[in-house]
XYZ file of C-alpha atoms in Angstrom:
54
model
C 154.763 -51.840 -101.609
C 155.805 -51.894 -105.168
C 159.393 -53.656 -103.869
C 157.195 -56.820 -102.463
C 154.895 -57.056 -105.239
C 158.473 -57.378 -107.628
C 159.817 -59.793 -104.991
C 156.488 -61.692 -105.641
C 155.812 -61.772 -109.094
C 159.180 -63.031 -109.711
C 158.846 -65.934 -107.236
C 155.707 -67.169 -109.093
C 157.474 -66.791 -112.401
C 159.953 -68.955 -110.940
C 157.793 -71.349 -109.640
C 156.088 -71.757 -113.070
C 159.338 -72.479 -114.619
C 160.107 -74.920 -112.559
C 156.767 -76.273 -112.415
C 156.802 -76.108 -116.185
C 160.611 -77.570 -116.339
C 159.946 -80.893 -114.419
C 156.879 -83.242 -115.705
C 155.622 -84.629 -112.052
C 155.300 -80.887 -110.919
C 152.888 -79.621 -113.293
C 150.274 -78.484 -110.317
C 153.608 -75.913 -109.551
C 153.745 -74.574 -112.800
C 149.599 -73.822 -113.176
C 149.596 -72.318 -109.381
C 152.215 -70.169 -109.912
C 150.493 -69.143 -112.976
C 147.641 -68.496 -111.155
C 149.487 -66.355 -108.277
C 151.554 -64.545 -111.245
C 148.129 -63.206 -112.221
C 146.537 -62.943 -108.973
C 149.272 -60.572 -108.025
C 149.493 -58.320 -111.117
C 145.485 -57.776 -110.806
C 146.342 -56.862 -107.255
C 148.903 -54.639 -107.962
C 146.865 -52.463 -110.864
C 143.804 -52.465 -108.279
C 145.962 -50.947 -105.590
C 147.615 -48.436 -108.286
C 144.118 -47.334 -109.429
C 142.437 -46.840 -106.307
C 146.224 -44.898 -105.142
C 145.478 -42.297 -107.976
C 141.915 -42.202 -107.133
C 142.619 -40.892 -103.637
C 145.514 -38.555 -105.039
């Protein structure tokens, strides 16, 4: 689980950069912001509840 949310986060950081690096794709760089984010919250959810059920 924690291998795909890796793989993940560094594809949106990616994304951002290039997003970030080239002016016309802007929208690139703010949704891979946004999924950056999205998946970090989902990964500390998922650890928290794991170490709730431990």
């Amino acid at each position: 689980m924690w291998t795909v949310l890796i793989i993940l986060l560094v594809a949106w950081a990616v994304l951002s950069i290039v997003g970030f690096a080239f002016e016309g794709l802007l929208w690139l760089g703010i949704i891979g912001i946004v999924l950056f984010v999205g998946t970090v919250i989902f990964g500390l959810v998922r650890r928290s509840v794991a170490r709730r059920a431990s």
